[in-house]
Short mmCIF file of C-alpha atoms and ligand atoms in Angstrom, two decimals:
data_model
loop_
_atom_site.label_atom_id
_atom_site.label_comp_id
_atom_site.label_asym_id
_atom_site.label_seq_id
_atom_site.Cartn_x
_atom_site.Cartn_y
_atom_site.Cartn_z
CA MET P 57 -22.73 60.22 97.20
CA LEU P 58 -22.09 57.20 99.38
CA THR P 59 -23.37 57.28 102.94
CA ASP P 60 -20.87 57.17 105.79
CA ASN P 61 -22.03 53.70 106.65
CA ALA P 62 -21.63 52.41 103.11
CA ILE P 63 -18.09 53.79 103.00
CA MET P 64 -17.19 52.34 106.38
CA LEU P 65 -18.50 48.95 105.34
CA LYS P 66 -16.23 49.08 102.29
CA VAL P 67 -13.32 49.91 104.59
CA LYS P 68 -14.31 46.92 106.67
CA GLU P 69 -14.19 44.73 103.57
CA GLY P 70 -10.58 45.80 103.09
CA ASP P 71 -10.82 48.90 100.91
CA LEU P 72 -8.75 50.84 103.44
CA ASP P 73 -8.17 53.85 101.20
CA ARG P 74 -11.82 54.79 101.55
CA MET P 75 -11.14 55.82 105.11
CA GLY P 76 -9.70 58.95 103.54
CA LEU P 77 -13.22 60.04 102.58
CA LEU P 78 -14.45 59.68 106.13
CA PHE P 79 -11.41 61.56 107.38
CA GLU P 80 -12.25 64.38 105.00
CA ARG P 81 -15.83 64.47 106.21
CA TYR P 82 -15.23 64.25 109.95
CA HIS P 83 -11.76 65.20 111.02
CA ARG P 84 -12.72 68.80 111.82
CA GLN P 85 -15.75 67.83 113.84
CA LEU P 86 -13.77 65.23 115.73
CA TYR P 87 -10.98 67.71 116.31
CA GLY P 88 -13.53 70.14 117.76
CA PHE P 89 -14.76 67.53 120.20
CA LEU P 90 -11.30 66.44 121.25
CA PHE P 91 -10.15 70.02 121.57
CA HIS P 92 -12.94 70.81 124.01
CA MET P 93 -12.04 67.71 125.94
CA THR P 94 -8.35 68.58 126.25
CA TYR P 95 -7.87 72.26 125.35
CA LYS P 96 -4.65 71.31 123.65
CA LYS P 97 -4.51 71.81 119.93
CA GLU P 98 -1.66 69.43 119.19
CA LEU P 99 -2.92 66.76 121.50
CA ALA P 100 -6.38 67.02 119.98
CA GLU P 101 -4.88 66.68 116.50
CA ASP P 102 -2.86 63.64 117.55
CA MET P 103 -5.95 62.10 119.02
CA VAL P 104 -7.86 62.61 115.78
CA GLN P 105 -5.17 60.60 114.00
CA HIS P 106 -5.20 58.02 116.74
CA THR P 107 -8.99 57.70 116.52
CA PHE P 108 -8.81 57.10 112.78
CA TYR P 109 -6.03 54.61 113.34
CA LYS P 110 -8.17 52.72 115.82
CA MET P 111 -11.13 52.78 113.47
CA LEU P 112 -8.92 51.14 110.83
CA LYS P 113 -7.54 48.61 113.24
CA TYR P 114 -10.87 47.70 114.76
CA ARG P 115 -12.90 48.11 111.58
CA ASN P 116 -14.46 44.71 112.14
CA SER P 117 -16.27 46.03 115.18
CA PHE P 118 -18.30 48.35 112.95
CA THR P 119 -21.54 46.53 112.31
CA GLY P 120 -23.38 49.13 110.27
CA THR P 121 -26.49 48.87 112.43
CA GLY P 122 -25.79 52.27 114.03
CA GLU P 123 -24.54 55.48 112.45
CA PHE P 124 -20.87 55.73 111.60
CA VAL P 125 -20.59 59.02 113.52
CA HIS P 126 -21.76 57.40 116.72
CA TRP P 127 -19.25 54.64 116.37
CA MET P 128 -16.56 57.28 115.66
CA TYR P 129 -17.37 59.04 118.92
CA THR P 130 -17.28 55.77 120.78
CA VAL P 131 -13.79 55.09 119.44
CA ALA P 132 -12.71 58.67 120.15
CA ARG P 133 -13.92 58.40 123.73
CA ASN P 134 -11.78 55.32 124.21
CA VAL P 135 -8.78 57.20 122.87
CA LEU P 136 -9.62 60.00 125.26
CA LYS P 137 -9.89 57.61 128.18
CA ASP P 138 -6.46 56.20 127.42
CA GLU P 139 -5.11 59.71 127.23
CA TYR P 140 -6.65 60.70 130.55
CA LYS P 141 -5.02 57.68 132.09
CA LYS P 142 -1.68 58.74 130.71
CA MET P 143 -1.85 62.29 131.94
CA LYS P 144 -3.14 63.77 135.10
CA ARG P 145 -5.83 66.30 134.54
CA ALA P 146 -3.69 69.02 136.06
CA GLN P 147 -1.11 68.50 133.35
CA LEU P 148 -3.73 68.13 130.72
CA HIS P 149 -5.13 71.54 131.41
CA ASP P 150 -1.96 73.40 132.27
CA ASP P 151 -2.22 75.77 129.38
CA VAL P 152 -5.67 77.02 130.15
CA ASP P 153 -4.19 80.43 130.74
CA ASN P 154 -3.56 80.66 127.03
CA ILE P 155 -7.28 80.74 126.69
CA SER P 156 -7.24 84.06 124.84
CA ASP P 157 -5.85 82.12 121.86
CA ILE P 158 -9.03 80.21 121.57
CA LEU P 159 -11.46 83.03 121.86
CA PRO P 160 -12.99 84.89 118.96
CA GLY P 161 -10.78 87.75 117.81
CA GLY P 162 -12.06 91.26 117.43
CA VAL P 163 -11.82 94.80 118.69
CA HIS P 164 -11.68 95.24 122.44
CA THR P 165 -14.67 97.51 122.57
CA GLY P 166 -18.30 97.36 123.48
CA ASP P 167 -20.24 94.18 123.01
CA MET P 168 -17.44 92.23 121.38
CA TYR P 169 -15.22 92.82 124.36
CA ASP P 170 -17.90 91.78 126.80
CA LYS P 171 -18.63 88.61 124.90
CA LYS P 172 -14.98 87.82 124.70
CA GLU P 173 -14.54 88.37 128.40
CA ALA P 174 -17.59 86.28 129.09
CA ALA P 175 -16.37 83.49 126.87
CA ARG P 176 -13.02 83.57 128.65
CA GLY P 177 -14.76 83.16 131.97
CA LEU P 178 -17.05 80.44 130.70
CA HIS P 179 -14.18 78.55 129.27
CA LYS P 180 -12.54 78.55 132.67
CA ALA P 181 -15.81 77.42 134.17
CA MET P 182 -15.93 74.57 131.64
CA GLU P 183 -12.55 73.51 132.96
CA LYS P 184 -14.03 73.02 136.39
CA LEU P 185 -16.72 70.64 135.22
CA SER P 186 -16.12 66.93 135.58
CA ASP P 187 -14.89 65.16 132.43
CA GLU P 188 -18.28 63.50 132.09
CA GLN P 189 -20.15 66.80 132.32
CA ARG P 190 -17.79 68.56 129.94
CA GLU P 191 -18.13 65.70 127.50
CA ILE P 192 -21.89 65.66 127.42
CA LEU P 193 -22.09 69.43 127.23
CA THR P 194 -19.55 69.50 124.42
CA MET P 195 -21.54 66.95 122.48
CA SER P 196 -24.73 68.84 123.00
CA ARG P 197 -23.53 72.41 122.58
CA PHE P 198 -20.51 72.25 120.30
CA GLN P 199 -21.10 69.09 118.33
CA GLU P 200 -24.80 69.83 118.17
CA LEU P 201 -25.70 66.20 118.58
CA LYS P 202 -29.28 65.31 119.37
CA HIS P 203 -30.07 63.74 122.74
CA GLN P 204 -30.93 60.52 121.01
CA GLU P 205 -27.53 60.48 119.28
CA ILE P 206 -25.68 61.22 122.50
CA ALA P 207 -27.68 58.44 124.13
CA GLU P 208 -26.42 56.03 121.52
CA ILE P 209 -22.81 57.12 121.88
CA LEU P 210 -22.82 57.13 125.66
CA ASN P 211 -24.91 54.00 125.82
CA MET P 212 -27.64 55.41 128.06
CA THR P 213 -31.28 56.31 127.70
CA GLU P 214 -32.41 59.53 126.08
CA GLY P 215 -33.99 60.54 129.39
CA ALA P 216 -30.66 60.11 131.18
CA VAL P 217 -28.93 62.28 128.57
CA LYS P 218 -31.54 65.02 129.02
CA VAL P 219 -31.02 65.07 132.76
CA ARG P 220 -27.24 65.05 132.47
CA VAL P 221 -27.03 67.83 129.91
CA HIS P 222 -29.26 69.93 132.07
CA ARG P 223 -27.26 69.20 135.22
CA ALA P 224 -24.05 70.07 133.43
CA MET P 225 -25.62 73.36 132.36
CA GLN P 226 -26.75 74.09 135.90
CA GLU P 227 -23.30 73.28 137.24
CA LEU P 228 -21.63 75.43 134.60
CA LYS P 229 -23.93 78.33 135.32
CA SER P 230 -23.32 78.09 139.03
CA ILE P 231 -19.51 77.88 138.64
CA TYR P 232 -19.65 80.78 136.25
CA THR P 233 -21.80 82.89 138.55
CA LYS P 234 -19.42 82.24 141.46
CA MET P 235 -16.44 83.22 139.35
CA GLU P 236 -18.13 86.42 138.26
CA SER P 237 -18.98 87.56 141.76
CA MET I 184 -46.19 71.64 137.51
CA LYS I 185 -43.93 73.37 139.97
CA CYS I 186 -41.32 75.97 138.97
CA GLU I 187 -38.55 73.45 139.60
CA GLN I 188 -40.00 71.05 137.07
CA TYR I 189 -40.15 73.79 134.45
CA GLN I 190 -36.59 74.73 135.20
CA ASP I 191 -35.53 71.15 134.45
CA LEU I 192 -36.72 71.81 130.91
CA PHE I 193 -34.57 74.94 130.40
CA THR I 194 -31.71 73.20 128.63
CA ASP I 195 -34.05 71.28 126.37
CA TYR I 196 -35.92 74.44 125.55
CA ILE I 197 -32.79 76.44 124.73
CA ASN I 198 -31.43 73.46 122.87
CA LYS I 199 -34.63 73.34 120.79
CA GLN I 200 -35.20 69.76 121.84
CA LEU I 201 -38.40 70.29 123.72
CA PRO I 202 -41.37 68.45 122.17
CA ALA I 203 -43.97 70.82 120.70
CA ALA I 204 -46.61 69.69 123.17
CA ASP I 205 -44.46 70.59 126.19
CA LYS I 206 -43.22 73.77 124.58
CA ALA I 207 -46.58 75.55 124.66
CA ALA I 208 -47.13 74.86 128.36
CA PHE I 209 -43.53 75.82 129.12
CA GLU I 210 -43.79 79.16 127.34
CA GLN I 211 -47.06 79.86 129.07
CA HIS I 212 -45.45 79.39 132.47
CA ILE I 213 -42.44 81.56 131.62
CA ALA I 214 -44.76 84.33 130.48
CA ALA I 215 -46.56 84.19 133.81
CA CYS I 216 -43.62 83.56 136.20
CA PRO I 217 -40.96 86.34 136.49
CA ALA I 218 -38.64 84.16 138.62
CA CYS I 219 -38.47 81.41 136.01
CA ALA I 220 -38.19 83.99 133.22
CA LYS I 221 -35.16 85.52 134.93
CA GLU I 222 -33.56 82.15 135.48
CA LEU I 223 -34.19 81.13 131.89
CA LYS I 224 -32.55 84.31 130.67
CA ALA I 225 -29.43 83.49 132.70
CA PHE I 226 -29.38 79.99 131.25
CA GLN I 227 -29.77 81.33 127.75
CA GLN I 228 -26.82 83.67 128.33
CA VAL I 229 -24.53 80.89 129.44
CA TRP I 230 -25.59 78.83 126.45
CA ASP I 231 -25.04 81.71 124.03
CA VAL I 232 -21.66 82.66 125.43
CA LEU I 233 -20.57 79.04 125.13
CA GLY I 234 -21.27 79.45 121.45
CA GLU I 235 -18.81 82.34 121.35
CA VAL I 236 -15.97 80.07 122.38
CA THR I 237 -14.09 79.20 119.23
CA ILE I 238 -11.34 76.71 118.82
CA PRO I 239 -8.02 77.16 117.00
CA GLU I 240 -7.98 76.06 113.38
CA PRO I 241 -6.63 72.53 113.05
CA SER I 242 -3.26 72.35 111.29
CA ALA I 243 -3.33 72.20 107.52
CA ASP I 244 -1.12 69.12 107.50
CA MET I 245 -3.71 66.94 109.18
CA PRO I 246 -4.82 65.23 105.95
CA MET I 247 -1.18 64.65 105.06
CA ARG I 248 -0.51 63.06 108.41
CA PHE I 249 -3.59 60.92 107.97
CA ASN I 250 -2.35 59.71 104.61
CA ALA I 251 1.02 58.81 106.09
CA MET I 252 -0.69 56.95 108.90
CA LEU I 253 -2.90 55.10 106.42
CA ALA I 254 0.08 54.11 104.27
CA ASN I 255 1.89 52.88 107.36
CA TYR I 256 -1.09 50.94 108.49
CA LYS I 257 -1.56 49.36 105.09
CA ALA I 258 2.09 48.36 105.04
CA SER I 259 1.70 46.68 108.41
CA VAL I 260 -1.39 44.85 107.24
CA THR I 261 0.28 43.44 104.14
CA GLU I 262 2.62 41.53 106.40
CA GLU I 263 -0.24 39.13 106.78
CA VAL I 264 -0.16 38.64 103.03
CA SER I 265 2.46 36.33 101.54
CA VAL I 266 6.07 37.40 101.44
CA TRP I 267 5.93 37.24 97.73
CA ASP I 268 3.08 39.70 97.37
CA LYS I 269 4.89 42.01 99.71
CA LEU I 270 8.02 41.94 97.62
CA LYS I 271 5.92 42.52 94.58
CA GLY I 272 4.29 45.51 96.25
CA GLN I 273 7.61 47.06 97.19
CA TRP I 274 8.75 46.39 93.75
CA GLN I 275 5.85 48.28 92.22
CA GLN I 276 6.56 51.18 94.51
CA LEU I 277 10.12 51.29 93.31
CA TRP I 278 8.87 51.21 89.83
CA GLN I 279 6.86 54.35 90.42
CA TRP I 280 9.79 56.15 91.93
CA GLN I 281 12.46 55.32 89.48
CA PRO I 282 12.29 58.20 87.01
CA ARG I 283 13.26 60.66 89.71
CA TRP I 284 15.19 58.43 92.08
CA PRO I 285 18.43 56.96 90.86
CA MET I 286 18.69 55.41 94.31
CA ALA I 287 15.86 53.14 93.30
CA TYR I 288 18.44 51.31 91.31
CA ASN I 289 20.27 50.26 94.44
CA LEU I 290 17.00 49.37 96.09
CA ALA I 291 16.06 47.30 93.09
CA ILE I 292 19.25 45.32 93.48
CA LEU I 293 18.30 44.80 97.11
CA VAL I 294 14.83 43.60 96.19
CA VAL I 295 16.29 41.19 93.67
CA GLY I 296 18.69 39.95 96.32
CA LEU I 297 15.88 39.41 98.77
CA SER I 298 13.74 37.73 96.17
CA ALA I 299 16.58 35.49 95.14
CA GLY I 300 17.07 34.48 98.76
CA PHE I 301 13.38 33.87 99.12
CA TRP I 302 13.34 31.90 95.92
CA PHE I 303 16.34 29.87 97.01
CA LEU I 304 14.66 28.94 100.29
CA ASN I 305 11.53 27.95 98.45
CA GLY I 306 13.36 26.70 95.39
CA ASN I 307 11.10 23.76 94.85
CA LYS I 308 8.16 25.89 93.82
CA ASN I 309 7.88 26.20 90.10
CA ALA I 310 5.39 28.99 90.27
CA ASP I 311 7.84 31.12 92.20
CA SER I 312 10.60 30.49 89.74
CA GLU I 313 8.31 31.78 87.03
CA LYS I 314 7.70 34.86 89.12
CA MET I 315 11.45 35.25 89.61
CA LYS I 316 11.90 35.34 85.87
CA THR I 317 9.29 38.04 85.56
CA LEU I 318 10.87 39.99 88.34
CA ALA I 319 14.32 39.65 86.85
CA ALA I 320 12.98 41.00 83.59
CA GLU I 321 11.40 43.92 85.39
CA VAL I 322 14.60 44.68 87.26
CA HIS I 323 16.45 44.68 84.01
CA GLU I 324 14.00 47.21 82.66
CA LEU I 325 14.39 49.29 85.79
CA LYS I 326 18.17 49.33 85.53
CA GLN I 327 17.83 50.68 82.05
CA SER I 328 15.37 53.36 83.10
CA VAL I 329 17.55 54.47 85.95
CA MET I 330 20.53 54.60 83.71
CA LEU I 331 18.67 56.62 81.09
CA SER I 332 17.43 59.10 83.63
CA LEU I 333 20.92 59.48 85.09
CA LEU I 334 22.28 60.34 81.66
CA GLU I 335 20.04 63.40 81.70
CA ASN I 336 21.20 64.54 85.11
CA PRO I 337 22.74 68.03 85.13
CA SER I 338 25.62 66.80 87.29
CA ALA I 339 28.51 65.29 85.32
CA SER I 340 29.35 62.82 88.07
CA GLU I 341 25.77 61.54 88.03
CA ARG I 342 25.97 61.13 84.26
CA ILE I 343 29.19 59.17 84.67
CA ARG I 344 27.43 57.01 87.22
CA GLY I 345 24.65 56.41 84.72
CA VAL I 346 27.15 55.41 82.09
CA SER I 347 28.81 53.00 84.49
CA TYR I 348 25.52 51.15 84.96
CA THR I 349 25.89 50.00 81.36
CA SER I 350 28.23 47.25 82.51
CA GLU I 351 25.35 45.78 84.54
CA ILE I 352 22.94 45.69 81.65
CA LYS I 353 23.37 42.36 79.95
CA HIS I 354 21.41 43.03 76.84
CA ALA I 355 21.53 46.70 76.07
CA ASP I 356 18.67 47.54 73.75
CA LYS I 357 18.48 50.20 71.09
CA GLU I 358 17.22 52.81 73.52
CA VAL I 359 20.27 52.41 75.76
CA ILE I 360 22.68 52.38 72.85
CA ASP I 361 21.11 55.48 71.34
CA ALA I 362 21.30 57.27 74.67
CA LEU I 363 24.96 56.37 75.05
CA PHE I 364 25.77 57.65 71.58
CA ALA I 365 23.88 60.86 72.21
CA THR I 366 26.05 61.29 75.30
CA LEU I 367 29.23 60.38 73.48
CA ASN I 368 28.57 62.87 70.69
CA ASN I 369 26.95 65.73 72.59
CA ASP I 370 27.84 65.72 76.26
CA PRO I 371 29.65 68.94 77.18
CA ASN I 372 31.89 67.19 79.69
CA VAL I 373 34.99 65.37 78.37
CA ASN I 374 35.11 62.96 81.28
CA VAL I 375 31.53 61.92 80.69
CA ARG I 376 32.28 61.37 77.02
CA LEU I 377 35.39 59.32 77.86
CA SER I 378 33.46 57.03 80.23
CA THR I 379 30.76 56.68 77.61
CA LEU I 380 33.31 55.65 75.03
CA ASP I 381 34.57 53.07 77.49
CA ALA I 382 31.05 51.76 78.09
CA LEU I 383 30.34 51.56 74.36
CA ALA I 384 33.61 49.70 73.75
CA GLY I 385 32.24 47.07 76.15
CA LEU I 386 29.17 46.73 73.91
CA ALA I 387 31.21 46.28 70.73
CA ASN I 388 29.69 42.87 70.11
CA HIS I 389 26.68 44.81 68.78
CA PRO I 390 27.37 45.67 65.12
CA GLU I 391 25.44 48.95 65.47
CA VAL I 392 27.75 49.99 68.30
CA ARG I 393 30.83 49.51 66.15
CA GLN I 394 29.16 51.42 63.36
CA GLY I 395 28.18 54.22 65.68
CA LEU I 396 31.68 54.48 67.08
CA VAL I 397 33.12 54.83 63.60
CA GLN I 398 30.63 57.58 62.78
CA SER I 399 31.46 59.31 66.02
CA ILE I 400 35.11 59.74 65.07
CA SER I 401 34.41 62.81 62.92
CA GLN I 402 32.23 64.34 65.64
CA GLN I 403 34.86 64.45 68.35
CA ASP I 404 36.82 67.67 68.67
CA SER I 405 38.66 66.97 71.91
CA PRO I 406 42.18 65.53 71.44
CA LEU I 407 41.57 63.29 74.43
CA LEU I 408 38.52 61.74 72.83
CA GLN I 409 40.06 61.49 69.39
CA SER I 410 43.01 59.68 70.81
CA ALA I 411 40.88 57.39 73.00
CA ILE I 412 38.61 56.48 70.11
CA ALA I 413 41.68 55.56 68.07
CA ASP I 414 42.73 53.18 70.86
CA VAL I 415 39.30 51.58 70.91
CA MET I 416 39.24 51.07 67.16
CA LEU I 417 42.64 49.49 67.23
CA LYS I 418 41.65 47.19 70.03
CA LEU I 419 38.50 46.20 68.17
CA GLN I 420 40.46 45.87 64.94
CA GLU I 421 37.70 47.85 63.29
CA LYS I 422 38.97 48.26 59.77
CA SER I 423 35.94 50.24 58.64
CA SER I 424 37.14 53.11 60.82
CA VAL I 425 40.06 53.86 58.54
CA GLY I 426 37.98 56.05 56.24
CA SER I 427 36.74 58.16 59.12
CA PHE I 428 40.25 58.56 60.50
CA ARG I 429 41.52 59.69 57.12
CA GLU I 430 38.77 62.30 57.08
CA LEU I 431 39.79 63.41 60.55
CA LEU I 432 43.40 63.83 59.44
CA LYS I 433 42.22 66.42 56.91
CA GLN I 434 41.10 68.76 59.72
CA LYS I 435 43.40 71.76 59.86
CA ASN I 436 43.43 72.39 63.58
CA LEU I 437 43.98 68.76 64.56
CA ASP I 438 46.27 68.29 67.55
CA LYS I 439 49.78 67.21 66.49
CA GLY I 440 49.97 64.32 68.94
CA VAL I 441 46.57 63.08 67.83
CA LYS I 442 47.62 63.34 64.18
CA GLN I 443 50.58 61.07 64.83
CA LYS I 444 48.51 58.61 66.83
CA ILE I 445 45.83 58.37 64.17
CA SER I 446 48.32 57.86 61.42
CA LYS I 447 49.85 55.04 63.43
CA THR I 448 46.42 53.53 64.06
CA ILE I 449 45.54 53.61 60.39
CA SER I 450 48.78 51.85 59.47
CA LYS I 451 48.11 49.18 62.08
CA LEU I 452 44.54 48.61 60.85
CA ILE I 453 45.36 48.11 57.20
ZN1 ZN M 548 -41.77 79.47 137.66
#
């Protein structure tokens, strides 16, 4: 099996169809990231397409020195930035009340119910984080990226990532605790 | 280290990103400090509950949309390539469509038109004129394919349309002629058969078409067709049809009007 980087380099050389392979491999992961950053399914899906479009268009900026995934996140973050510019955050998050749609299903009893309730609350708390904090927490918690990988994507030191993830967690916990009480 | 410094490591610890060396000291402190242990537990809870948050399944049509986007993008990129290669590309696409898309015929005409215009503007290039010849040959082939596929269409009007394309095919080959005869002799619709007869009359310069028409005389049971075929034979002055007409006259249930017409035709042919 070809590595992501080898495939992307072929795309860069003009074999555009190969991008399909990378789409297959990463569109769900990317969707997950963009969903957490917008909480809008359709918007997140559109942004996945847009990210892949930009990767095609700016394929020459892929050097192959770093991992493809990191470059993908960099492109996705630019798409996200453009989107944030277009929409005010208030509008972006106006359907947060539909949060039950995005929580795990299950019977409304016992532990399941509590977890569901808790997740609902946490999700609302996530909303209250700054975009930067939500982004770094999403990468760390949902995308399960290593600090070193996040450092590469966000173009900062590993130490800075550590501190920021932790601060985001502290902030989330404190917002959550306030909401609970 | 102070409690605060240990608490800065909570996220790393939960996240399993704490180096092994630090981990031992960290765990030691937690075991000894109830305040930090309590705080860590709260952190762990938040982290765990975050994991419970699921996201809606992405739509199943995402790969399809990607493919459409990719095709679009590729099309926009080829604009950088020469006009000729672009035409050629469109042409090949048409070629893939044609068995199912009679419309491709019209598009093919368009492509030829465009190419001709392009060729005219760049008429001094010999290489392009060679390419034009190739293209013209391919278009000719396409016309035939479209026509053949139309002849198999369940709709009679589509079959008639297919037959009418015959007039645009300069050099009908055996495949086309065979298809037309199959239509003339077997099509359930009289109007389709009549148009086919008309189309074949236009191809009468081919000896095998004349021969086929003569053989077809005995196969027609509709008075309309029998009468029309008599007209064609007379027009073509096809004397070899006389035998077939005589055979036809022997049929008991032959229409009276047709009988008269055929007798007249025979007398005019000999
Ligand atoms: Zn302590």
